[in-house]
XYZ file of C-alpha atoms in Angstrom:
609
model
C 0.314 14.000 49.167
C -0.416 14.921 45.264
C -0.011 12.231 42.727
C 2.945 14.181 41.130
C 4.881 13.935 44.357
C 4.120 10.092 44.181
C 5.267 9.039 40.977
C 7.915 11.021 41.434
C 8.924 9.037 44.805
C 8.140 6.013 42.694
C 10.690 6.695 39.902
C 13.128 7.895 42.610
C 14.865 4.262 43.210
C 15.155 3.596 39.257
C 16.903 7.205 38.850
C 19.282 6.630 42.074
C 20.480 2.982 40.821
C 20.875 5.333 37.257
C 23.001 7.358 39.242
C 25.109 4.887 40.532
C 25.179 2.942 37.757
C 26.403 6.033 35.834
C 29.102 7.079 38.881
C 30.600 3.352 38.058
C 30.653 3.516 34.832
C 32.623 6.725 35.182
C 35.545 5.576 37.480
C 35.992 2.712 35.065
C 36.464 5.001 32.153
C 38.699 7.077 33.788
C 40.714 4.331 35.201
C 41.015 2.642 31.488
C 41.985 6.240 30.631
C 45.018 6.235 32.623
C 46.435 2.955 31.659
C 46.310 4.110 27.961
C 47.521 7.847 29.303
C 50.547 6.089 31.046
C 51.317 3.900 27.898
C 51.365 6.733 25.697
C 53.043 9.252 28.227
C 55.812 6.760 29.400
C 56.790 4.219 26.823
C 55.755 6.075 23.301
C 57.716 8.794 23.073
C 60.600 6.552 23.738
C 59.820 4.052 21.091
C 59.785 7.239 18.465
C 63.008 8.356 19.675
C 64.794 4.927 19.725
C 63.297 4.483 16.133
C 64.477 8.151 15.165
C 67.977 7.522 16.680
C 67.970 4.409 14.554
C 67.554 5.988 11.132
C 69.667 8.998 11.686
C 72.506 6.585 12.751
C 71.653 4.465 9.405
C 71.954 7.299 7.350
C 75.084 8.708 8.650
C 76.412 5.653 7.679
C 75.428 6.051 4.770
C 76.793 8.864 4.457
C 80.602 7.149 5.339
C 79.900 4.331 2.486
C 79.037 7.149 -0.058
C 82.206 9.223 1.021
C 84.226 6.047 0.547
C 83.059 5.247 -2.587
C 82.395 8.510 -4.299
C 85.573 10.500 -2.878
C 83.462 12.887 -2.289
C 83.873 15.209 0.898
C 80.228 17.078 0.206
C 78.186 14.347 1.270
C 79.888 13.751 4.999
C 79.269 17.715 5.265
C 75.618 16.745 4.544
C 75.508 14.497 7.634
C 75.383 17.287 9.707
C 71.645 17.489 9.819
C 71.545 14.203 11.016
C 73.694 14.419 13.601
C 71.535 16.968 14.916
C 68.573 15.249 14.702
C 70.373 12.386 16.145
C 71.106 14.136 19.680
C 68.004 15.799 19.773
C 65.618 12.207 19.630
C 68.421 11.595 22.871
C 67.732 14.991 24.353
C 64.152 13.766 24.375
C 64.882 9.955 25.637
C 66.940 11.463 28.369
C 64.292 13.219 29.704
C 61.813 10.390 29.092
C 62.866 7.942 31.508
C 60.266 5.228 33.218
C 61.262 2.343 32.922
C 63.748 0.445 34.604
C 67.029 0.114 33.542
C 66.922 2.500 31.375
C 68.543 5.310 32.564
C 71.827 2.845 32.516
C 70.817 2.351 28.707
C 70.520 5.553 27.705
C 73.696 6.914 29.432
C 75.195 4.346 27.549
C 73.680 4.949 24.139
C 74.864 8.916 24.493
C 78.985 7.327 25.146
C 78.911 5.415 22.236
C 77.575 8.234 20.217
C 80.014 10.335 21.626
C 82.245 8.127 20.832
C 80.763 7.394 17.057
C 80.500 11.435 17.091
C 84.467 11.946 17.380
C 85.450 9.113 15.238
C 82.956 10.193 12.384
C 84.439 14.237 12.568
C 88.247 12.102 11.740
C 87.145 9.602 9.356
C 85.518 12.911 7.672
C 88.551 14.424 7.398
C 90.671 12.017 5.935
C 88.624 9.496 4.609
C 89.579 5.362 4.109
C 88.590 2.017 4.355
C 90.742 1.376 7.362
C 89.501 3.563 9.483
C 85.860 3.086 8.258
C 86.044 -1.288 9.117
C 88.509 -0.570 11.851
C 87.060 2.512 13.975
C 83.813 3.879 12.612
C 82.329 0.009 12.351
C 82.541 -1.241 15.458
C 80.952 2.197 17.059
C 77.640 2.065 14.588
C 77.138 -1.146 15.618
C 77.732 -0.181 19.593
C 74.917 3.154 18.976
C 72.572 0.451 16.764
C 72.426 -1.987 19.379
C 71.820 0.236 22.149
C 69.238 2.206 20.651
C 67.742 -1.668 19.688
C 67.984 -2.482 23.292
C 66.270 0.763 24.826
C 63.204 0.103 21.895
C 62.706 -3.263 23.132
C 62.607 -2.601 26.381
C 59.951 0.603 26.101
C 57.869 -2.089 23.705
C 57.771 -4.828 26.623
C 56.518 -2.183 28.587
C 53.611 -1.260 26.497
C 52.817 -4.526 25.670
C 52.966 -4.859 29.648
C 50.483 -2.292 30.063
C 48.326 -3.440 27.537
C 47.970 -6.616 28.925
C 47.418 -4.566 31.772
C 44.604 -2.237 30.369
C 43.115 -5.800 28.855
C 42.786 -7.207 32.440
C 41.245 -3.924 33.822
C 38.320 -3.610 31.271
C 37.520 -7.088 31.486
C 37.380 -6.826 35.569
C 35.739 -2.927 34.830
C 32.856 -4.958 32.201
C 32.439 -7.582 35.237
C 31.649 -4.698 37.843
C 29.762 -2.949 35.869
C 27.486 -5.748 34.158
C 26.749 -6.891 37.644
C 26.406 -3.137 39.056
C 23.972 -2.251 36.267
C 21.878 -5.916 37.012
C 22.041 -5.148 40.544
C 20.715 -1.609 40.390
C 19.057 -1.476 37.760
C 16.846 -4.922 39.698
C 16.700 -3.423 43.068
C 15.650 0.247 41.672
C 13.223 -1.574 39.847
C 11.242 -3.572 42.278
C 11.289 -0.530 44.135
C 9.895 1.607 41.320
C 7.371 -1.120 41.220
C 6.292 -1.231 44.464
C 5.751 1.867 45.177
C 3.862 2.734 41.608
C 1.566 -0.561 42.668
C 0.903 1.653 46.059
C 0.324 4.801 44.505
C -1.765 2.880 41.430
C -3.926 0.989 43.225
C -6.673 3.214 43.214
C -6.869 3.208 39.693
C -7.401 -0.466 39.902
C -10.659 -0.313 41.925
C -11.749 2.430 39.189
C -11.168 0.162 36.252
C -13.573 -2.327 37.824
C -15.600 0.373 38.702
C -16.170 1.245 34.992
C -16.186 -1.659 33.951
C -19.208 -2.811 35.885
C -20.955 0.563 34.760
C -20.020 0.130 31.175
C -22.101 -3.125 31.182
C -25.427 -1.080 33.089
C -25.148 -1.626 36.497
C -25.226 2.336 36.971
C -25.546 1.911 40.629
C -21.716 1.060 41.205
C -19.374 3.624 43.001
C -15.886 3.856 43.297
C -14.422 3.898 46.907
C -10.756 5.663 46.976
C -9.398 7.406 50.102
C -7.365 10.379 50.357
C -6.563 13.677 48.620
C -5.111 13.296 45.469
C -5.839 13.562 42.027
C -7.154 9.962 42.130
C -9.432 10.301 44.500
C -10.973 13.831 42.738
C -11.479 12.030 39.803
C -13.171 8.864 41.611
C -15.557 11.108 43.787
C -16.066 13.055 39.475
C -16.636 9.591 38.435
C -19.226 8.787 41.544
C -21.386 12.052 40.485
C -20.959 11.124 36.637
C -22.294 7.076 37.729
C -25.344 9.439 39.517
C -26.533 11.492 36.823
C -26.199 8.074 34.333
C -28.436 6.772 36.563
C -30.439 9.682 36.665
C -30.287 9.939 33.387
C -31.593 6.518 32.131
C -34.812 7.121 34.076
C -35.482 10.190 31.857
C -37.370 10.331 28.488
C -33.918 11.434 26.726
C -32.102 8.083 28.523
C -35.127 6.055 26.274
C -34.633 7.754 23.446
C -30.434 7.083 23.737
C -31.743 3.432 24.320
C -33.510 3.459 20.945
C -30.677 5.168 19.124
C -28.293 2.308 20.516
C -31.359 0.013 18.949
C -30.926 1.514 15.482
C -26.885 1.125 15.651
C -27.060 -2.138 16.951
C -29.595 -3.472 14.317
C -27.333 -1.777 11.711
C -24.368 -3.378 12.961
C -25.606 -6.565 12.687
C -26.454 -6.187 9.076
C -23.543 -8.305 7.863
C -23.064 -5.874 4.579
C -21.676 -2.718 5.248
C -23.923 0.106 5.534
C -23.025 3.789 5.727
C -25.403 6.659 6.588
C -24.785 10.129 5.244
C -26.012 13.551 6.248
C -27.116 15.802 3.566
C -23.961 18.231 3.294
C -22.549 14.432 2.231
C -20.418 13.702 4.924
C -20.725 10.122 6.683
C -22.886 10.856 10.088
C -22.355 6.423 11.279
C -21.574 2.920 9.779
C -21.557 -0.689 10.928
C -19.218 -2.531 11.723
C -19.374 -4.560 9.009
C -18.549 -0.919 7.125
C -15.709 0.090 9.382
C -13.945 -3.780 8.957
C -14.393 -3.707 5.423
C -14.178 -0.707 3.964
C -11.625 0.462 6.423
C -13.302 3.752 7.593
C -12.122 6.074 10.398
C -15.276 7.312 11.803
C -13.115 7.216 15.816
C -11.155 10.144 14.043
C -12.783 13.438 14.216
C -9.881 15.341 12.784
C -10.324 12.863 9.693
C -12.989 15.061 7.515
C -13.510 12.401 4.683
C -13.798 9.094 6.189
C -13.955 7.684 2.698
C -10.517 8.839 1.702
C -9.266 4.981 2.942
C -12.181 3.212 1.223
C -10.605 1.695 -2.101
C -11.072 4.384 -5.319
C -13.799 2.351 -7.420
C -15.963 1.597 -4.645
C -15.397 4.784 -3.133
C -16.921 6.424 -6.285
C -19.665 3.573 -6.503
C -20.695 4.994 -2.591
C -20.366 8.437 -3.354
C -22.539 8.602 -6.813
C -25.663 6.515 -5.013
C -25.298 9.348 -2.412
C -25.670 12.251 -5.286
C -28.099 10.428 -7.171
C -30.692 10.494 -3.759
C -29.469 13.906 -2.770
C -30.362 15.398 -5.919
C -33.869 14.713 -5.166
C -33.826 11.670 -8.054
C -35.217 8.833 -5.606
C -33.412 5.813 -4.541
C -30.313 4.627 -6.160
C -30.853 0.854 -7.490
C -28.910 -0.740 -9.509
C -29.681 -2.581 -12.609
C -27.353 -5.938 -12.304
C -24.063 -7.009 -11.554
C -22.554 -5.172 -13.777
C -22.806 -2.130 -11.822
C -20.787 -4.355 -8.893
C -17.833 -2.877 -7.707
C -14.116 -4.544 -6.816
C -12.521 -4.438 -4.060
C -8.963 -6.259 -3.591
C -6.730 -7.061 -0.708
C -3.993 -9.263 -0.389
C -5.831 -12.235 0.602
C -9.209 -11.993 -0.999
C -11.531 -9.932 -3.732
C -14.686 -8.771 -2.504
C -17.720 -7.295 -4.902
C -20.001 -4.743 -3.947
C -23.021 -3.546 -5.292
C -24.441 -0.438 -4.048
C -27.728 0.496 -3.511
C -29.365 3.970 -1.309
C -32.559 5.268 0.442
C -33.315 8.446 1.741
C -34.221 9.278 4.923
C -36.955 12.011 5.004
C -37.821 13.754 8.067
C -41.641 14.451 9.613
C -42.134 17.080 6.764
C -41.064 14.902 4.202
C -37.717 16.681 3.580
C -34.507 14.459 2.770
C -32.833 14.465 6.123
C -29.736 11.777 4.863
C -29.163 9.033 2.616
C -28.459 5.251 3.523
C -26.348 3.579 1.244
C -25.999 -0.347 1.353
C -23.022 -2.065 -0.161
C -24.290 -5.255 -0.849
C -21.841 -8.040 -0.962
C -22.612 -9.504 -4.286
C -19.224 -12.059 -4.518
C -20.951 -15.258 -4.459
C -23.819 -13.955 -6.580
C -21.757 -12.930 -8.753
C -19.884 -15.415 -9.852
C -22.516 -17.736 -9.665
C -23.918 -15.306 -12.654
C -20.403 -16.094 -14.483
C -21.173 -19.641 -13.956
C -24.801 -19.201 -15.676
C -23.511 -17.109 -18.378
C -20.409 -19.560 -19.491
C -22.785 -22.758 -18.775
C -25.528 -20.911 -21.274
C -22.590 -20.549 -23.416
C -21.478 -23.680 -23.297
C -25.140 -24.868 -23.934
C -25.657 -22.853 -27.067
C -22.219 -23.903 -28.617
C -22.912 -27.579 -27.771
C -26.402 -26.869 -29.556
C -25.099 -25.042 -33.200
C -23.889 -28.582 -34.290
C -26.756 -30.801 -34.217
C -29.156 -27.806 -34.713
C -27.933 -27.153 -37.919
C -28.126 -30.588 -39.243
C -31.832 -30.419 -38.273
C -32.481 -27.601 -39.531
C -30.640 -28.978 -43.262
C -32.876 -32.376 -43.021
C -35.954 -30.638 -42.300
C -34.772 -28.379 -45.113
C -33.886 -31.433 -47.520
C -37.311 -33.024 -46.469
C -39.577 -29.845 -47.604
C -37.418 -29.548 -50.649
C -38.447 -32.960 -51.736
C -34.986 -34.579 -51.126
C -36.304 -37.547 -49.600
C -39.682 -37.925 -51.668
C -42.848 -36.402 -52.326
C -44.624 -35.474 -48.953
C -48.519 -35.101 -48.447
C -50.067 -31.451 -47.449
C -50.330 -32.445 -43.963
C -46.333 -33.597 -43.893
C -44.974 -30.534 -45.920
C -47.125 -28.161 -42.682
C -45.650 -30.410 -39.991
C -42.420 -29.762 -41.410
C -42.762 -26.470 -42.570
C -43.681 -25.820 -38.837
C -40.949 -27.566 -38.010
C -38.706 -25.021 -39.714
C -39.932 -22.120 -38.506
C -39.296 -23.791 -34.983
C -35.964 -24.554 -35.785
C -34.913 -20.893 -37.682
C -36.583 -19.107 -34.051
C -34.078 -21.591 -32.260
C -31.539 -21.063 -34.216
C -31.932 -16.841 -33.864
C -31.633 -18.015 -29.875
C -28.558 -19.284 -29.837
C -26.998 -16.914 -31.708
C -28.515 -14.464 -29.489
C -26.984 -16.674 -26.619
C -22.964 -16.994 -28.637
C -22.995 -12.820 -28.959
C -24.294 -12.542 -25.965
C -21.353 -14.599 -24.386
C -18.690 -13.498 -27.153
C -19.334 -10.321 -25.806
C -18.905 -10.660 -22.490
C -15.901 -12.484 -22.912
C -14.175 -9.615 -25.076
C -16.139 -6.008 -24.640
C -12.713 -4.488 -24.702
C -11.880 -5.901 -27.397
C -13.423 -3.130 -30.317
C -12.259 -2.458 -33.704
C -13.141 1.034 -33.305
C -13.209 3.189 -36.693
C -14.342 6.518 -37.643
C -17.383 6.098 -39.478
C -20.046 9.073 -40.378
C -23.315 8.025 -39.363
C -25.052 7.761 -42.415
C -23.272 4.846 -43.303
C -24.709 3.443 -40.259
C -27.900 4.072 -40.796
C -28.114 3.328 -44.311
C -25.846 -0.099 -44.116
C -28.943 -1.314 -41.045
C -31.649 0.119 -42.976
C -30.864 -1.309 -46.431
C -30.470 -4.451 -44.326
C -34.306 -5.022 -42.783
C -35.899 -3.339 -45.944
C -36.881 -6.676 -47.240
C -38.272 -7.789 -43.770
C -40.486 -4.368 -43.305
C -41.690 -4.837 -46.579
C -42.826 -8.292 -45.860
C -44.475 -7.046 -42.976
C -46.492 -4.194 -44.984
C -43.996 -1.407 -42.795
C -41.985 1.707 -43.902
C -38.437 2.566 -43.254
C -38.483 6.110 -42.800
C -34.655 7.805 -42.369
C -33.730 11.335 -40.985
C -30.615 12.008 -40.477
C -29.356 15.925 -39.470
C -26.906 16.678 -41.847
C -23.346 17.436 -41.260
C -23.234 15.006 -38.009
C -19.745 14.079 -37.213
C -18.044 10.878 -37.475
C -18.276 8.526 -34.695
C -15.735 6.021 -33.699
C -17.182 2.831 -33.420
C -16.888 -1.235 -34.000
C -19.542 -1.929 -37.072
C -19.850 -5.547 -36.650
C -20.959 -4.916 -33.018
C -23.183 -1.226 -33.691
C -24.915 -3.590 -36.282
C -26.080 -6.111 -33.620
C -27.694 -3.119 -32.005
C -29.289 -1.743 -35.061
C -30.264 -5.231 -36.016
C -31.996 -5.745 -32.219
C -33.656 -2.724 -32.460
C -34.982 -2.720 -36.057
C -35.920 -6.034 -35.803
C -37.843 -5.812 -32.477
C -39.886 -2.629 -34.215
C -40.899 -4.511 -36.788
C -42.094 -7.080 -34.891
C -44.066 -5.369 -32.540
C -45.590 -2.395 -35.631
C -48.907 -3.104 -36.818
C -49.433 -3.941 -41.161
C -49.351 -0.076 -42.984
C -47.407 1.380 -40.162
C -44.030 3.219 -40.073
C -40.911 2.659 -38.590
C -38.799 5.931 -38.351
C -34.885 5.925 -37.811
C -33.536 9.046 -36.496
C -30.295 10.808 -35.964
C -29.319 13.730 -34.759
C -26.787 16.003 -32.447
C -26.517 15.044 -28.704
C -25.153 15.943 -25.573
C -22.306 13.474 -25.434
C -22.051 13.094 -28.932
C -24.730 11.753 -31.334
C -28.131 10.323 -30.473
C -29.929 7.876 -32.556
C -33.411 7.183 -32.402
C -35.317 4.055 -33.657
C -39.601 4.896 -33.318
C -42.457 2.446 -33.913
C -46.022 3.051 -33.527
C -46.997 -0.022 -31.360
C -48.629 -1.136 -28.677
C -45.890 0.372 -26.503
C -44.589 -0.874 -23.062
C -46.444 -0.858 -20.086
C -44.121 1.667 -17.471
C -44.018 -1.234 -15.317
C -41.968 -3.173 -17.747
C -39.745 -0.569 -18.968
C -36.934 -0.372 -16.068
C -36.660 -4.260 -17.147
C -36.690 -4.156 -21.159
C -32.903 -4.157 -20.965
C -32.129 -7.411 -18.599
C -31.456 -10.365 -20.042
C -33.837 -12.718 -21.127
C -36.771 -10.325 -20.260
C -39.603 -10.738 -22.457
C -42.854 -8.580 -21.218
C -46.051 -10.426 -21.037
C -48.474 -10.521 -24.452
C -45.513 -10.452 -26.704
C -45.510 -12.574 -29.877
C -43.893 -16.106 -29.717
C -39.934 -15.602 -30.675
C -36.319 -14.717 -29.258
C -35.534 -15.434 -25.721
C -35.580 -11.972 -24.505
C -31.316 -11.360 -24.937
C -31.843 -8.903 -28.458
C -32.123 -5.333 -26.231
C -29.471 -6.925 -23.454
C -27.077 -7.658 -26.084
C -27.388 -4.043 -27.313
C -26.998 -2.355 -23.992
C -23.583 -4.345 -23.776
C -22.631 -2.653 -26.757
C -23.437 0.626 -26.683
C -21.399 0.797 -22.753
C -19.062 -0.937 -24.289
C -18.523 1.874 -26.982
C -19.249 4.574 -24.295
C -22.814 5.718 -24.714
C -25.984 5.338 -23.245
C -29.093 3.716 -24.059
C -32.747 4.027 -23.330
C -36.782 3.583 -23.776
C -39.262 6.213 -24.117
C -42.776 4.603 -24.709
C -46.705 4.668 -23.382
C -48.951 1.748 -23.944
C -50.948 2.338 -27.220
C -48.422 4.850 -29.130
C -45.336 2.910 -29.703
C -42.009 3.059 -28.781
C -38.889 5.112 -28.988
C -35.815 3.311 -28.302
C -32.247 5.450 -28.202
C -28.966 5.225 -28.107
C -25.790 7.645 -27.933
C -22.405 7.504 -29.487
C -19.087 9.615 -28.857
C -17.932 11.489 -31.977
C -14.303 10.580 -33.357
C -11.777 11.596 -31.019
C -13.687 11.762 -28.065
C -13.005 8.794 -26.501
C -15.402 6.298 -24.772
């Protein structure tokens, strides 16, 4: 027998109890529909008629009052209508008769309107108050009451056969709550015995795969018979066969080291993606698929990043550009390149970082890109930064009443000093001016990153800027036997900047090339056009930077070996924070023994950052 035929003889006893659950259900209905057909067949149409009857009679009499009153003969006329109406409501009670009783009532109701009929035709004749009291009366009053008597009895009825009705749903909900338990039970143990017969096999298979999805590949499933089940379990056999097969070949030890790789990747605990070079994700951790929420089990889904959180997602996707277009690995250069990532619960930081993977000829084959879970790191940096800003602040105090009582003691304040005291304290002072330029270093360092948003941007032309940062160190490079050199392009737009803070990076970067330029030398500031807006350019003619040191010159407190005692490496930090800050881009161009070339850009007005 076929599986189909099976099931179906396993959902047989479930549809059966259906059906006579349903064929229950049905007589009850109908039965509650007579009741209510009888009540409105037999008793309604009586109760209308009675009430009919009633106001015809009420008006006619009426009628009599007004004739009595008024004198006037028109309005009895007018009563004819009603008297019509009046015997044809009885017409329709006569025929209506089911209760009883009242078929004695309603022969009676049509004498006394025959009777109120006669005696209304003479009092409309000759009208008076006599014959109204004495004769017409007494007969309303009989028709009233009669009609009164035949309404209540047709409403006892109904309410009868309500109370009825009431009795037979409750006893019709009784039979068929307990009907649809009963069936609905015994269909279903049925249903489930004989789907646990014809289901068994499937049983044994799910063991059977089991034990083969943990390697024993020499398992085989044992079902009996012809059905579907037992085609697929002798398929599954031959499938068990070539596995095992399989695994003894040189293509089963190469799967084995591809399930290797994976599993080494998954138990990286940062997520790690792998692309292919058309971009698209070829596989990913687990820690990848958990956290970033990927859908790599959907092969309809084309971009697997789509779910993956927008800043992050553009974070992943520019380390995969920047290896694919052939520029090396992607690293970044601190944690300000980290990335967000919220939930409801928690805030994660990532900081990307890729590698290419090059085939045997050296070609780029794919990129692997690492997000690096930098949370903890990162706010441990916060901590550093706001405890070095706390540190600096505490120092400003008591550092500047050093620096005033060394100043008071080499003035002579507190007496004549010998040559030996006015060097130790003129050493002194130059200690404590080079501390001092620290920990302001330190406070804009910190003010900054408290408030980089926070720019008073106006549009300035760029010679201003120049010449206000020029006109500023021209003292210092003359001390140090250096000239300022200018060239700016003429006609260079405006560019919409925060001067206090653009100083602090011409300041940095004038001050660092006069340090490191050689007596007689010159220090040239250029500005011209860029790409993005306009680039300025501040050249010594140094000793340079070895290459090894230039990815670095930017960190904070960096200071390459050999330099000359001073600063605490945060000058050419604190101008990188400015210039992203505005928008632009800055950068190093230098070999050892010919100087440097430090740049910057700027957007013009308007542009935006």
């Amino acid at each position: 027998m076929k599986l189909r035929l099976k099931l179906v003889f396993a959902a047989m006893p479930l549809a059966l109890a259906l059906a006579v659950l349903g064929s229950v259900s049905s007589a009850t209905v109908d039965a509650l529909g007579t009741v209510s057909g009888r009540i409105l067949h037999d008793n309604y149409r009586s109760v209308i008629a009675a009430q009919r009857m009633k106001e015809s009679i009420d008006r006619l009499d009426e009628a009599a009052l007004l004739a009595l009153v008024d004198r006037d003969d028109t309005l009895v006329h007018h009563a004819t209508a009603l008297r019509q109406g009046f015997a044809d409501e009885l017409a329709r009670q006569q025929e209506n008769i089911t209760e009883p009783g009242e078929d004695e009532l309603t022969a009676e109701l049509a004498a006394a309107w025959h009777d109120y009929a006669v005696q209304f035709d003479a009092f409309a004749r000759a009208p008076s108050k006599a014959m109204y009291f004495e004769q017409l009366q007494p007969r309303f009053a009989a028709v009233e009451s009669t009609a009164d008597r035949i309404l209540t009895l047709n409403q006892d009825a109904m309410v009868r056969r309500s109370d009825h009705a009431r009795s037979t749903a409750e006893r019709a909900e009784l039979v068929v709550t307990w009907s649809s338990v009963a069936a609905l039970s015994l269909g279903l143990l049925a249903s489930l015995w004989i789907a646990s017969r014809v289901l068994r096999p499937l049983d044994n298979l799910g063991l059977v795969a089991r034990r083969l999805g943990s390697g024993d590949l020499s398992v085989r499933a044992s079902v009996l018979g012809d059905d579907e089940l037992a085609a697929v379990a002798r398929e599954f056999n031959d499938m068990a066969a070539r596995l095992e097969r399989f695994r003894k070949s040189s293509l089963g030890e190469l799967l084995q080291a591809q399930l290797a790789s994976q599993a080494a990747i998954d138990s990286i605990p940062d997520p790690v993606l792998v692309f292919g070079v058309d971009g698209n994700v070829l596989s990913a951790n687990r820690s990848a698929e958990d956290e970033l929420e990927l859908a790599l089990g959907d092969a309809a889904d084309r971009d697997v990043l789509a779910r993956v959180a927008a800043p992050l997602r553009g974070a992943l996707q520019l380390a995969r550009d920047h290896v694919l277009a052939g520029k090396g690995p992607h690293t970044p250069r601190g944690f300000d390149e980290a990335v967000a990532v919220r939930r409801a619960d928690r805030e994660r930081w990532y900081l990307p970082r890729a590698s290419p993977v090059y085939d045997e000829h050296g070609a780029i084959m794919g990129v692997t890109v690492i997000a690096q879970d930098v949370t903890r790191l990162r706010r441990f940096d916060e901590l550093r930064n706001d405890m070095i800003a706390t540190v600096a602040h505490e120092f400003r105090t008591p550092l500047t009443s050093l620096r005033m009582a060394i100043h008071l003691c080499v003035e002579g304040a507190a007496g004549e000093l010998g040559d030996k005291q006015a060097d130790l304290l003129g050493a002194a002072r130059e200690d404590c001016e080079r501390l001092q330029a620290i920990v302001d270093d330190l406070l804009d360092l910190a003010r900054l990153q408290s408030d980089a948003l926070e720019l008073a941007r106006v549009a300035t032309p760029v010679e201003t800027l120049v010449d206000a940062a020029v006109e500023a160190h021209r003292e210092d490079a003359a001390r140090a036997n250096l000239q300022l050199r200018v060239r700016v392009t003429p006609s260079l737009p405006a560019v919409d900047v925060d001067r206090s803070r653009i100083a602090l990076v011409f300041d940095n970067l004038l001050a660092n090339a006069i340090r490191h330029s050689p007596g007689g030398g010159t220090i040239t500031v250029l500005a011209e056009p860029g790409d993005d807006g306009v680039r300025i350019e501040v050249a010594d003619h140094g000793a340079g930077i070895e290459p090894e040191h230039v990815p670095r010159v930017f960190d904070r407190f960096f200071r390459a070996p050999g330099q000359p005692p001073g600063g605490a490496g945060l000058g050419l930090s604190i101008a990188r924070e400015v210039v992203e800050a505005h928008g632009g881009r800055i950068g190093v161009v230098s070999e050892p023994g010919h100087g440097a070339r430090f740049w910057f850009t700027l957007p013009r007005a308007g542009a935006g950052p």
